Every structure is written in C-alpha cells, then in structure tokens.
GROMACS .gro file of C-alpha atoms in nm:
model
  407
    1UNK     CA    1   6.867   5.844   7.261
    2UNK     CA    2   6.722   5.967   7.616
    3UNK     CA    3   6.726   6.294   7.741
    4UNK     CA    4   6.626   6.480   8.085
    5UNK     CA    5   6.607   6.394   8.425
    6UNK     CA    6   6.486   6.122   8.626
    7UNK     CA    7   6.274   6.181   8.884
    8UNK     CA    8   6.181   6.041   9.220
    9UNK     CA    9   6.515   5.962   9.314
   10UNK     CA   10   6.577   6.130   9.637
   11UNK     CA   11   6.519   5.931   9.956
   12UNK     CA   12   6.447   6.270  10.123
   13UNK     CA   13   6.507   6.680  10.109
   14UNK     CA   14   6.877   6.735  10.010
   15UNK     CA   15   7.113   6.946  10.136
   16UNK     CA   16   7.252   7.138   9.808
   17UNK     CA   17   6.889   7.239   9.767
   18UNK     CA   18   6.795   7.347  10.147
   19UNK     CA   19   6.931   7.685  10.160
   20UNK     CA   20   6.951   7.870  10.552
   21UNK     CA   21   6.956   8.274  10.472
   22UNK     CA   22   6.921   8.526  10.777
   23UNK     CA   23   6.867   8.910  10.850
   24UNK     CA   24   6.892   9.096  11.188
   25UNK     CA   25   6.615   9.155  11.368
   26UNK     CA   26   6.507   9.513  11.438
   27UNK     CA   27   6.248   9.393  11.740
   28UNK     CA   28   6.359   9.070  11.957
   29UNK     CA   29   6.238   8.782  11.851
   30UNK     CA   30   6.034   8.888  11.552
   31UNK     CA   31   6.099   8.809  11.211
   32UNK     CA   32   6.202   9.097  11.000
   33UNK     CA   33   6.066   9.153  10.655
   34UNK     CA   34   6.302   9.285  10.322
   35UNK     CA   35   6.660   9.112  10.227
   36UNK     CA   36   6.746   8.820  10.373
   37UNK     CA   37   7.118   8.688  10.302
   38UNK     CA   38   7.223   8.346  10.238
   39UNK     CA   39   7.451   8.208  10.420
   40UNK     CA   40   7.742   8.030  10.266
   41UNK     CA   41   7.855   7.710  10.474
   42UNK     CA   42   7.957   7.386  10.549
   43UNK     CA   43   7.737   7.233  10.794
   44UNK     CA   44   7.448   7.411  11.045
   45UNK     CA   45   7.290   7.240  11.367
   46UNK     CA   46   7.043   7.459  11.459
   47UNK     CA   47   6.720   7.294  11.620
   48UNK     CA   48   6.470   7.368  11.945
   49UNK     CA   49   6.519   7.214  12.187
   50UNK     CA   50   6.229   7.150  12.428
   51UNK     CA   51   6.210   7.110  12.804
   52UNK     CA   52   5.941   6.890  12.940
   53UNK     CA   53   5.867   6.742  13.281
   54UNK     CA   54   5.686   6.459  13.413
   55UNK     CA   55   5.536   6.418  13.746
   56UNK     CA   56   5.597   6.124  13.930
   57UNK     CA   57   5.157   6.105  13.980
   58UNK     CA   58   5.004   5.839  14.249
   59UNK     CA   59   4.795   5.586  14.055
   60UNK     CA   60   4.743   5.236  14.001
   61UNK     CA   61   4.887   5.162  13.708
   62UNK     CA   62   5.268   5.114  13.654
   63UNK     CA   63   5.307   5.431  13.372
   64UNK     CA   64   5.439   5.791  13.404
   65UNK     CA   65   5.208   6.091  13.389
   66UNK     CA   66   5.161   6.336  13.146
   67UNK     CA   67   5.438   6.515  12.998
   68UNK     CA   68   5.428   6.843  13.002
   69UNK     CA   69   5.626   7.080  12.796
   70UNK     CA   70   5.794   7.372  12.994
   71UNK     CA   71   5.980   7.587  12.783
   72UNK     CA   72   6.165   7.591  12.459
   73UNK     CA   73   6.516   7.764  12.339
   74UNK     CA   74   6.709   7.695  11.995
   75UNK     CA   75   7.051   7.642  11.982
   76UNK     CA   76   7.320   7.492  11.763
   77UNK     CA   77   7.578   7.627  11.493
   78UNK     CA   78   7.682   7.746  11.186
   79UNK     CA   79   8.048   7.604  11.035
   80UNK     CA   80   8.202   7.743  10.749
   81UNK     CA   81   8.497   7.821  10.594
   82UNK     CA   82   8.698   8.197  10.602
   83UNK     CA   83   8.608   8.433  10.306
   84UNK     CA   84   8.611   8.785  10.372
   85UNK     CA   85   8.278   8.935  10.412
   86UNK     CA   86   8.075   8.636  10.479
   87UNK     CA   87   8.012   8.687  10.834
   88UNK     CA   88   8.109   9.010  10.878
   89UNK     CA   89   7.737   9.066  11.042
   90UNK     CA   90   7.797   8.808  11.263
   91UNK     CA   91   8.101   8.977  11.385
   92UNK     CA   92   7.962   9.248  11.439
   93UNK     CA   93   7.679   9.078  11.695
   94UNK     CA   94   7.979   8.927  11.893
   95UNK     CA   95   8.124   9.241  11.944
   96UNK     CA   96   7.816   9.451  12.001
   97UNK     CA   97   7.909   9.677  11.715
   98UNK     CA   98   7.876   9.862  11.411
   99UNK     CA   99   8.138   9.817  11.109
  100UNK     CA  100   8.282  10.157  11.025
  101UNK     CA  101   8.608  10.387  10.980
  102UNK     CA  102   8.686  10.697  11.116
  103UNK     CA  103   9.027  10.787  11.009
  104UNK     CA  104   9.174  10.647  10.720
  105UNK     CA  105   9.532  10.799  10.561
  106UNK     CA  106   9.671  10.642  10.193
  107UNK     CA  107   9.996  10.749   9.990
  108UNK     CA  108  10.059  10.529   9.719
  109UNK     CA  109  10.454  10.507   9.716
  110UNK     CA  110  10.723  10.680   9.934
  111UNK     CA  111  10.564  10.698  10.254
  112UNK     CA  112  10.846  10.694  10.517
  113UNK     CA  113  10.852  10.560  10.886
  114UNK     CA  114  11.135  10.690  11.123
  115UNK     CA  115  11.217  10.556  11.487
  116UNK     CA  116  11.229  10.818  11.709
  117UNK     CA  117  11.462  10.923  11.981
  118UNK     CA  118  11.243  10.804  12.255
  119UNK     CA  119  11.298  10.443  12.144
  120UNK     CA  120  10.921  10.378  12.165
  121UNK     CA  121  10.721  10.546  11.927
  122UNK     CA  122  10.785  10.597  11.521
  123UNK     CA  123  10.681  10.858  11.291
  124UNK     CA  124  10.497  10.806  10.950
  125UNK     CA  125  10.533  11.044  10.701
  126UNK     CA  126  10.310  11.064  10.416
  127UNK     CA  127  10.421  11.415  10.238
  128UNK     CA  128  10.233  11.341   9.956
  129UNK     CA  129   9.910  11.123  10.072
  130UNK     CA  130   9.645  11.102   9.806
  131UNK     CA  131   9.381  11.006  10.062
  132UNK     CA  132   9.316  11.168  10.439
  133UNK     CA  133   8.964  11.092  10.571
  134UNK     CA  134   8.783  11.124  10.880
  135UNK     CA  135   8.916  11.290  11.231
  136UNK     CA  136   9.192  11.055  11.391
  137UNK     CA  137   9.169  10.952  11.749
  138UNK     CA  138   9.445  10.964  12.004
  139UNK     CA  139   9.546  10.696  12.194
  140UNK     CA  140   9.324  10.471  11.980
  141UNK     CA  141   9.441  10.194  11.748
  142UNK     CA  142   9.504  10.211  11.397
  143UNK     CA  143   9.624   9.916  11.134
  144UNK     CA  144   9.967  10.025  10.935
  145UNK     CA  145  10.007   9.880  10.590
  146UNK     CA  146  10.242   9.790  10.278
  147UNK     CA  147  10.567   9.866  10.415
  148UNK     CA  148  10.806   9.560  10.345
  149UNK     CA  149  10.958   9.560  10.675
  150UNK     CA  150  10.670   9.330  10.860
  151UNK     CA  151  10.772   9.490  11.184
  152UNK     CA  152  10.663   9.821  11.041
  153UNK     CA  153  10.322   9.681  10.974
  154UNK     CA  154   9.999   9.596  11.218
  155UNK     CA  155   9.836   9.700  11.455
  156UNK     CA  156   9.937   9.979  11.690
  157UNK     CA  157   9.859  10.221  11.968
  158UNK     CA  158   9.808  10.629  11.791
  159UNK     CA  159   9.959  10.850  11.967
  160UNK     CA  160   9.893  11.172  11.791
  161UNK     CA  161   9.863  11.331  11.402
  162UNK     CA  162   9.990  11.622  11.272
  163UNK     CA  163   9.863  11.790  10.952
  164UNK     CA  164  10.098  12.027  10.778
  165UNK     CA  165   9.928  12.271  10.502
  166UNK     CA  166  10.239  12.524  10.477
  167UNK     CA  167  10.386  12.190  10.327
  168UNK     CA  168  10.139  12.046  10.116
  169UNK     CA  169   9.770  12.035  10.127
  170UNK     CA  170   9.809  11.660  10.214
  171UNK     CA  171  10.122  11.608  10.422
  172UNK     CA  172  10.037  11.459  10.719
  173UNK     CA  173  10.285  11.303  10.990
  174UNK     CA  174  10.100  11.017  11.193
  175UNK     CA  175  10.270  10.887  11.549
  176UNK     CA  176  10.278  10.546  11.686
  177UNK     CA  177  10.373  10.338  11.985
  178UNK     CA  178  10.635  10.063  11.797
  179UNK     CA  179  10.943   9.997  11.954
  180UNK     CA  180  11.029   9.765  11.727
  181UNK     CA  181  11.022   9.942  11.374
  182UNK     CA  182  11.327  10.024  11.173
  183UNK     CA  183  11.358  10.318  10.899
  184UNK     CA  184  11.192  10.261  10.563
  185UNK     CA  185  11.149  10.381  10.287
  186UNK     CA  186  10.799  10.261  10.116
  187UNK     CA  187  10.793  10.121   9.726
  188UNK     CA  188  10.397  10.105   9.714
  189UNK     CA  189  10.097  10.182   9.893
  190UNK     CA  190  10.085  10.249  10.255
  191UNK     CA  191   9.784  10.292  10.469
  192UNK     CA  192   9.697  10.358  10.824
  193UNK     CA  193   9.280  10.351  10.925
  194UNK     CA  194   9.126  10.333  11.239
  195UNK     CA  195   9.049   9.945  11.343
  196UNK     CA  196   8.678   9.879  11.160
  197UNK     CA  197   8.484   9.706  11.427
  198UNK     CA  198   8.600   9.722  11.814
  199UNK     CA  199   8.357   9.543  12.101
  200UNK     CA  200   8.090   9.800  12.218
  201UNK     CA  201   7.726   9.790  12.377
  202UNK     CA  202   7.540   9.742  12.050
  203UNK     CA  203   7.273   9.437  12.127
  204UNK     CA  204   7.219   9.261  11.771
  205UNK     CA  205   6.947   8.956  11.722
  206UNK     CA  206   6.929   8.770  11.446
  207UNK     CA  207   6.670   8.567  11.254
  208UNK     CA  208   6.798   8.205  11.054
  209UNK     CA  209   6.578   8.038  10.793
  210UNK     CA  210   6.574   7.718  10.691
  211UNK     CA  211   6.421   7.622  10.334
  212UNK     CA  212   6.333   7.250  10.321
  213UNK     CA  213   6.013   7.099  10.124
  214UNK     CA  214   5.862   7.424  10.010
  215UNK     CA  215   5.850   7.575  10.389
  216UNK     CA  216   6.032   7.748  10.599
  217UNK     CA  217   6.207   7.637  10.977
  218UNK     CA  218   6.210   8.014  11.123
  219UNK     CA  219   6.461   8.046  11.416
  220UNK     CA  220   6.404   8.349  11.625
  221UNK     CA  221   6.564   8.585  11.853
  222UNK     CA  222   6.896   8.423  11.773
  223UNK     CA  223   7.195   8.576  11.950
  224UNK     CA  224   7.599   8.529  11.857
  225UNK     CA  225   7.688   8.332  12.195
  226UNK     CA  226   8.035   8.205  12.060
  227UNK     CA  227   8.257   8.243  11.727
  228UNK     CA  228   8.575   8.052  11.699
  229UNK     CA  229   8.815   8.080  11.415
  230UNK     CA  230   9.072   7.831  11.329
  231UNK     CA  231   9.380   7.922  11.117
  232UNK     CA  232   9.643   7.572  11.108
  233UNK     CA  233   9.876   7.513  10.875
  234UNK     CA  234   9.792   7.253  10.599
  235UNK     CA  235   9.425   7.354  10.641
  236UNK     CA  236   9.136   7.611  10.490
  237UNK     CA  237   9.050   7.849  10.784
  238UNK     CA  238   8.713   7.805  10.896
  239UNK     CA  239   8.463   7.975  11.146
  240UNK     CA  240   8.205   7.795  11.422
  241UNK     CA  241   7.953   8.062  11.499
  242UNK     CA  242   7.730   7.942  11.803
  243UNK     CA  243   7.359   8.086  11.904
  244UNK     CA  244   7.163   8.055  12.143
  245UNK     CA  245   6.757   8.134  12.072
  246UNK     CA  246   6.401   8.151  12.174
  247UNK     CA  247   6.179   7.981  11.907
  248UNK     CA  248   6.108   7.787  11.654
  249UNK     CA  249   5.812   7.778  11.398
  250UNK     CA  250   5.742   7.574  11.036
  251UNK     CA  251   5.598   7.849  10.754
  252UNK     CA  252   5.505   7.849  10.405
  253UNK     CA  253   5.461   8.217  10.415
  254UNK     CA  254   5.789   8.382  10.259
  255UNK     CA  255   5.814   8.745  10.441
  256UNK     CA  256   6.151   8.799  10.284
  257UNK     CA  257   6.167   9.076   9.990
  258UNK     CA  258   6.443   8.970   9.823
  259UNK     CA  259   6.729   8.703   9.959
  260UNK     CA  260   7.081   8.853   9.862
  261UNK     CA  261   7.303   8.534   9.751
  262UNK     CA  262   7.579   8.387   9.889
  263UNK     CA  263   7.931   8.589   9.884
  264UNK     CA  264   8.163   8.522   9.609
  265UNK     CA  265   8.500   8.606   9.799
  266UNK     CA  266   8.785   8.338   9.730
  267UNK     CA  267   8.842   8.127  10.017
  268UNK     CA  268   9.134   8.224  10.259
  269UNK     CA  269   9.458   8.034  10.297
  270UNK     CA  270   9.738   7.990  10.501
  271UNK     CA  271  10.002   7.986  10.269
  272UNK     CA  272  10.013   8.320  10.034
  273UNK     CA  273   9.737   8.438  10.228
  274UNK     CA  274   9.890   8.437  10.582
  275UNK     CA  275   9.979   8.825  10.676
  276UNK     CA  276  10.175   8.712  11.019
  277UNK     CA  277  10.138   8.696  11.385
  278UNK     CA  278  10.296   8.958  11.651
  279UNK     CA  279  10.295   8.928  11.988
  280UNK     CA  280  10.366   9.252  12.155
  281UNK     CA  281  10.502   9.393  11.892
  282UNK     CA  282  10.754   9.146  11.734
  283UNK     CA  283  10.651   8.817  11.559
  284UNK     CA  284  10.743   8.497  11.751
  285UNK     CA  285  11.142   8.357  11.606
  286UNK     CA  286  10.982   8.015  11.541
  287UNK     CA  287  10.701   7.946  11.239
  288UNK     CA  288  10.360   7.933  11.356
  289UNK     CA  289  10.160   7.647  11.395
  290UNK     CA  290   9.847   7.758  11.439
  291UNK     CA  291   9.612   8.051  11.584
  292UNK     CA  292   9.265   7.971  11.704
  293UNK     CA  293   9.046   8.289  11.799
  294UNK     CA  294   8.747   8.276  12.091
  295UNK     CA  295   8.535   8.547  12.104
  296UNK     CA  296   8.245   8.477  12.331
  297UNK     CA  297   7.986   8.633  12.550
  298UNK     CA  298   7.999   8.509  12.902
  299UNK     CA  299   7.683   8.425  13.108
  300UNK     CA  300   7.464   8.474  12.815
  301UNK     CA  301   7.093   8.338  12.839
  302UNK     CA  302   6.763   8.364  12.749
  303UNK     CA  303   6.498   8.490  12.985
  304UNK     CA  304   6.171   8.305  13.023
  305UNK     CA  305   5.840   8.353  13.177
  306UNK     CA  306   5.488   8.179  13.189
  307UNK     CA  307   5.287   8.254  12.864
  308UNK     CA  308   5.600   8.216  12.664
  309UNK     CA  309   5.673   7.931  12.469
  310UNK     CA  310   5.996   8.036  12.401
  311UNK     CA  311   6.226   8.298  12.590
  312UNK     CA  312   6.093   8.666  12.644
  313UNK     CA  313   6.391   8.826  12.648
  314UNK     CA  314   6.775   8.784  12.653
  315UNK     CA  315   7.102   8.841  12.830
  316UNK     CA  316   7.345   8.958  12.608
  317UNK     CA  317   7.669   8.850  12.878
  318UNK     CA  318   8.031   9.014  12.921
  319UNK     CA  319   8.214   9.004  12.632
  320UNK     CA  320   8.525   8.821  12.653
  321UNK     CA  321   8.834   8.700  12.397
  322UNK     CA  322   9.134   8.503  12.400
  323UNK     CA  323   9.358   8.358  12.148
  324UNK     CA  324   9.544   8.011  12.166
  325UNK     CA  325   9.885   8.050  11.919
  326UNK     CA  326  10.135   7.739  11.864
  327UNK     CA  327  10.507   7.822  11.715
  328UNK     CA  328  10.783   7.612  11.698
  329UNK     CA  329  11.026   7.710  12.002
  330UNK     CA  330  11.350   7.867  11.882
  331UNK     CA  331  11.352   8.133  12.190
  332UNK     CA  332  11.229   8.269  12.516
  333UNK     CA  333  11.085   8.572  12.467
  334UNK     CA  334  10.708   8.493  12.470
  335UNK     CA  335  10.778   8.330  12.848
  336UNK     CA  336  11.025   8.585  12.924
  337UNK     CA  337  10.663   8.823  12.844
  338UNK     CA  338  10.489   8.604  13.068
  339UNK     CA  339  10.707   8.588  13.363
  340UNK     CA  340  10.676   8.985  13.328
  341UNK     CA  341  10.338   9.006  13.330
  342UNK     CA  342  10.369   9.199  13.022
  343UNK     CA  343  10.059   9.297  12.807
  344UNK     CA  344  10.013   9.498  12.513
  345UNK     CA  345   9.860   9.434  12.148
  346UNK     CA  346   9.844   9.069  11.960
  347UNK     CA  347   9.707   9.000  11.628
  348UNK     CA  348   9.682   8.782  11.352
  349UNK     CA  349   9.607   8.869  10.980
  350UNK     CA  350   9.472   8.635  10.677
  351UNK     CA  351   9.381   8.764  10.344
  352UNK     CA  352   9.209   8.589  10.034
  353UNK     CA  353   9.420   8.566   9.653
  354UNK     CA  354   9.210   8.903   9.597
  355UNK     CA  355   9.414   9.092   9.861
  356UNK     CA  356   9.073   9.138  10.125
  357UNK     CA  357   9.152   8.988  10.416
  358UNK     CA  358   9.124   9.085  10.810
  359UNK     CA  359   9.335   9.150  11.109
  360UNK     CA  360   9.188   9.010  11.434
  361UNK     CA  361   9.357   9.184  11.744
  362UNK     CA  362   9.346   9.156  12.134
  363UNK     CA  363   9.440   9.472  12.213
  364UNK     CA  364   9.558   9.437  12.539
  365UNK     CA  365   9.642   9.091  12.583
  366UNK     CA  366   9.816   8.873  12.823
  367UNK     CA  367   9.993   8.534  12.785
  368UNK     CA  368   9.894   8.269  13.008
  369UNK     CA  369   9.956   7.890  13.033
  370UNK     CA  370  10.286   7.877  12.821
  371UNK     CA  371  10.363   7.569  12.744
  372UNK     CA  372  10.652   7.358  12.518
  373UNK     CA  373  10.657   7.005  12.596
  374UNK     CA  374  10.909   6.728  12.490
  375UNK     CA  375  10.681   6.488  12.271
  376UNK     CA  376  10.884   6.256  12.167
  377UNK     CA  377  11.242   6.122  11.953
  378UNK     CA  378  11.298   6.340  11.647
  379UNK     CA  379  11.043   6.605  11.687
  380UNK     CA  380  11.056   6.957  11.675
  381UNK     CA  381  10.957   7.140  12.037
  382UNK     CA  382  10.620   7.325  11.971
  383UNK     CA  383  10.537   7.619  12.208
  384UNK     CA  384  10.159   7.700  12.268
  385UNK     CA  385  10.032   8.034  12.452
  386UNK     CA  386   9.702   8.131  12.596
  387UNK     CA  387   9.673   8.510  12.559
  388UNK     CA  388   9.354   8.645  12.754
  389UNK     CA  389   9.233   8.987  12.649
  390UNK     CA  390   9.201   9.264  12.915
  391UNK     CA  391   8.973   9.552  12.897
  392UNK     CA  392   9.156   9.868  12.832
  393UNK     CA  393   9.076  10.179  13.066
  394UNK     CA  394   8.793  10.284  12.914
  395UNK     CA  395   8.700   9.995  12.758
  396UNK     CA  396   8.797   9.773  12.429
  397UNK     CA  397   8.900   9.421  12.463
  398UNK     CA  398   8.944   9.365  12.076
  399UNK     CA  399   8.968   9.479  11.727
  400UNK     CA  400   8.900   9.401  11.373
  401UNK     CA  401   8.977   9.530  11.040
  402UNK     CA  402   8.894   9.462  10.727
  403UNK     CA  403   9.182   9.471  10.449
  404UNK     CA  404   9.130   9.578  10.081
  405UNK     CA  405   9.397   9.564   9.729
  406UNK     CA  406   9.392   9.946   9.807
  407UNK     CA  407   9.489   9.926  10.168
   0.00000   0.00000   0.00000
C-alpha cells in the first residue's frame, strides 16, 4: 500500500503556510530585530502602492513618455476575528498608549454597594478586600465587577476612596458617580481597577512581515490609521485594523530572534459571552442588535521628501471614536438623551468561554443621528444611535479594559 505525500501539487504559495508576524518599531521605519509575533487572522491586504507620472513629451511618435515613479506608501488591512489579547498591541497604537493598571481593589464575596443620599453617587464597601493595589485616581474612571445587579456593574466616573485601618487592614470604601445602582449585597468576587489603556500621546510604528516562498515582504513604518470592531448578533465578533505605511522591500534575511506564535484565546461570542451595553448609565429597554466600534486617527499621513522612496516621516492625526449601537425600540429614553444634549459614559463588554474579555468605553459620549424607521409589515422597529466621543477637560476620549476569571 502507498504511503506519504505527493508533491508538486500546489499551483502557487498557499495561504495556511504564508504566515504575516509583526513587532513595533523602536526607530520609524526600521525593522526591529528580537520577537516578532504572529498574527492570528482571517484575511490581510497589505501591499505598496506606487505613484508614478508620465509626461505628456513632444515627439513624433504616437506613445507616452517615460514613466517615472514618484513616491511609494503601503496600505491595506488586517481582518480577524475577537479573542482577547490578540491585538491588544494594536490597541494600544490607536490610542497612543501603554497597557497598564494603577488601582486595582478585589474582595472575593460580600462586597456591598449602597446608593447614597445624594441620588447620584454609590458607595462600595469592601470590609474585607483580599487585594488593594496601586494609588486610585479621583475623578478618573474605574470598571466595577461581579455584582448580579448589571446596573451595579461597568464603567464609572471615581469620585473618591477611603481606606480605613482602625477597621481592618484592608477595608476600603470606594465612591462612584451611578445614579442608577440599587443596594446589593455581593455572592462572589467583586472588583473595581482603573480602565487599562485610555488614548494618550504615545506615537507607536509597527513593522508586518510577510513569509511567502522562503522570503520575506517587509512592510515598514506601519501606523494604526483605523480599527473597527463589529459585535452583531448571530455572528463571531471580528476586528478590521487599517495602516497606512512607507515601504516595502522582498528579504531572505530573517532579523527576527524568535517569532512568538499565534494566541490561543477562545474566540468571543455574542451569546454567553455578551457582558451588556449602557448608555449613560442604564442599558437600552429593547435587546441589542448590534454595536460597531470606530476608533480612528483623523488627518493621518505620511510625510515625503526627494531622496525617499517611501515616506520620511509620519503624522500621527487627532484621535477620534464613535460607536454605532442598534436595539429594538421599546422606549424613548435614548432620544429623550439626545434632545437633551446629554453626555456621559457608554460602553460595551464581550468576554471569551474563559471569562477574559474587554470593555470598550466612550467616556464622554454623545448620541447623534437617532434613528427608528418603519421597514415594513410584521417587523419589529429597530432603533440605531450614533454616539460621538468628546474629549473630557483634560483630555480622554476613550477607555479600555481588559477582563480576567479573577476580575
């Protein structure tokens, strides 16, 4: 009987064997040495693209002149599908930041939350937390987690801390802006942490490689122009990342050290993995539909110059966000917010069947556009909203943070 492999088959390279890995570049536009990561996706369109002229020359013969290449750029995209940790560095360039925690406060059962008088803010009471670290912020933003009340649980505005040692050594009272919450009582863990990754001034490139026929397609001085992510019901979340670039060049010279590989995180759904969506503090009445995140950096481009095939140095843009959200229609408060002009925090959160997952947050958002038209006999009215995210004094536009089984 036969055995092996036949060989010889393939019309061309193949695109389970052409892995694309990258690593941030520590000088613009210059391929870094040591770990490279793959990248885990569906699709990429990365290429150059060249721009060329061609004089319209007086001669007698009915031809065009010489074309003449006049500068070069790479563009295109990476597609793939939600897992947490996959493009958490890609994140980060968006945002112009650095992943990282500065406060983070655990109890693992009987935390309490209590409205307060005021009628705006609540009090969280850990008497008992097993973890405090790191020097909380006020009036910055902190994620609440694992009470089973979901209006006790997001993302909300700090007002202030208060440690009490004459009590315990860990009892710690933690104050928030959340009109809505009611009292509770907590069965498991609760945590509140600083939000991970909020947009800064931290300008990230990036270098992609392409592996195909024993070489290597190098794309350079890559910046994060654009990410969208797309949660719908009846569908795997997935993320478009978008660069923009300076060059291009074909290698058979590996510089990497090592090339971690690809993440192992399940894939996130919309089902048991969907953590909610509040608007202003209260969830919409109606199930959502969908949320579709753009963060993007606006008026972005490359600079180039003569003696430079490709660009010589880049714009990073304004960074900008906004968040398109479709629920069926059961009530008016979402345009009743509109016709206000109110703003304040929205987010959305989505988790894996490991419990890590991420909330993604405007922080002080606006709703624009609403919108629920009739479409048609025996349908149920869908509402979609536009909410545009406003700088806070200060700055910060929007938030992320990353969720763990201990969080």
């Amino acid at each position: 009987m036969a055995a092996g492999t036949t060989t010889g088959y393939a019309a061309g390279e193949q695109t389970n064997t052409s892995p694309v890995d990258y690593a941030q570049e520590i000088t613009y536009n210059t391929p870094p040495a040591g770990t490279y990561q793959r990248l885990r996706i569906t699709g990429e369109s990365v290429a150059a693209q060249d721009s060329t002229t061609a004089l319209d020359e007086i001669n007698d013969l009915p031809e065009t002149a010489e074309t003449i290449l006049t500068a070069r750029s790479t563009s295109g995209s990476i597609n793939g599908m939600l897992s947490y940790g996959t493009y958490d560095d890609f994140f980060a360039g968006i945002l112009g930041a650095d992943w990282g925690t500065t406060f983070f406060a655990s109890q693992s059962s009987g935390a309490t939350l209590n409205p307060r008088p005021d009628g705006a803010t609540c009090n969280i009471k850990l008497f008992t937390a097993d973890s405090i670290t790191g020097q909380y912020v006020s009036r910055s933003f902190v994620s609440v987690t694992g009470f089973s009340n979901p209006a006790n649980n997001g993302i909300f505005l700090l007002d202030v801390c208060g440690y009490n040692p004459d009590t315990a050594p860990n009892s710690i009272v933690i104050r928030i802006f959340n009109p809505n919450c009611v009292n509770e009582t907590a069965t498991g863990r609760v945590t509140v942490k600083s939000l991970d990754l909020i947009n800064a001034n931290t300008d990230k490139t990036y270098t992609l490689r392409k592996k195909l026929a024993g070489q290597w397609q190098v794309f350079s001085g890559l910046m994060v122009n654009q990410i969208q992510i797309q949660l719908q019901k009846g569908q795997t979340p997935t993320v478009q990342i978008d660069f923009i670039g300076s060059d291009m060049s074909i290698t058979s010279v590996d510089i990497s050290s090592a090339v971690n590989a690809v993440t192992t995180s399940p894939l996130m759904d919309v089902v048991s993995g969907f953590l909610g969506c509040s608007i202003f503090g209260a969830k919409p009445a109606g199930c959502i539909q969908s949320a579709t995140i753009t963060l993007a950096r606006d008026g972005a481009a490359q600079d180039t110059g003569m003696g430079h095939v490709g660009a010589c140095g880049v714009q990073f843009g304004a960074f900008k966000a906004s968040m398109d959200i479709e629920y069926f229609f059961k009530d008016y408060t979402e345009f009743l917010a509109w016709q206000a002009g109110q703003t304040g925090v929205v987010w959305v959160g989505i988790q894996g069947s490991d419990g890590y997952g991420y909330q993604f947050a405007i922080l002080n958002g606006q709703i624009f556009n609403p919108k629920n038209p009739t479409s048609g006999k025996n349908s149920t009215i869908v509402t979609t909203i536009s909410v545009t995210g406003n700088p806070l004094p200060g700055g910060g536009t929007f938030g992320m943070t990353r969720l763990t089984p201990s969080s």
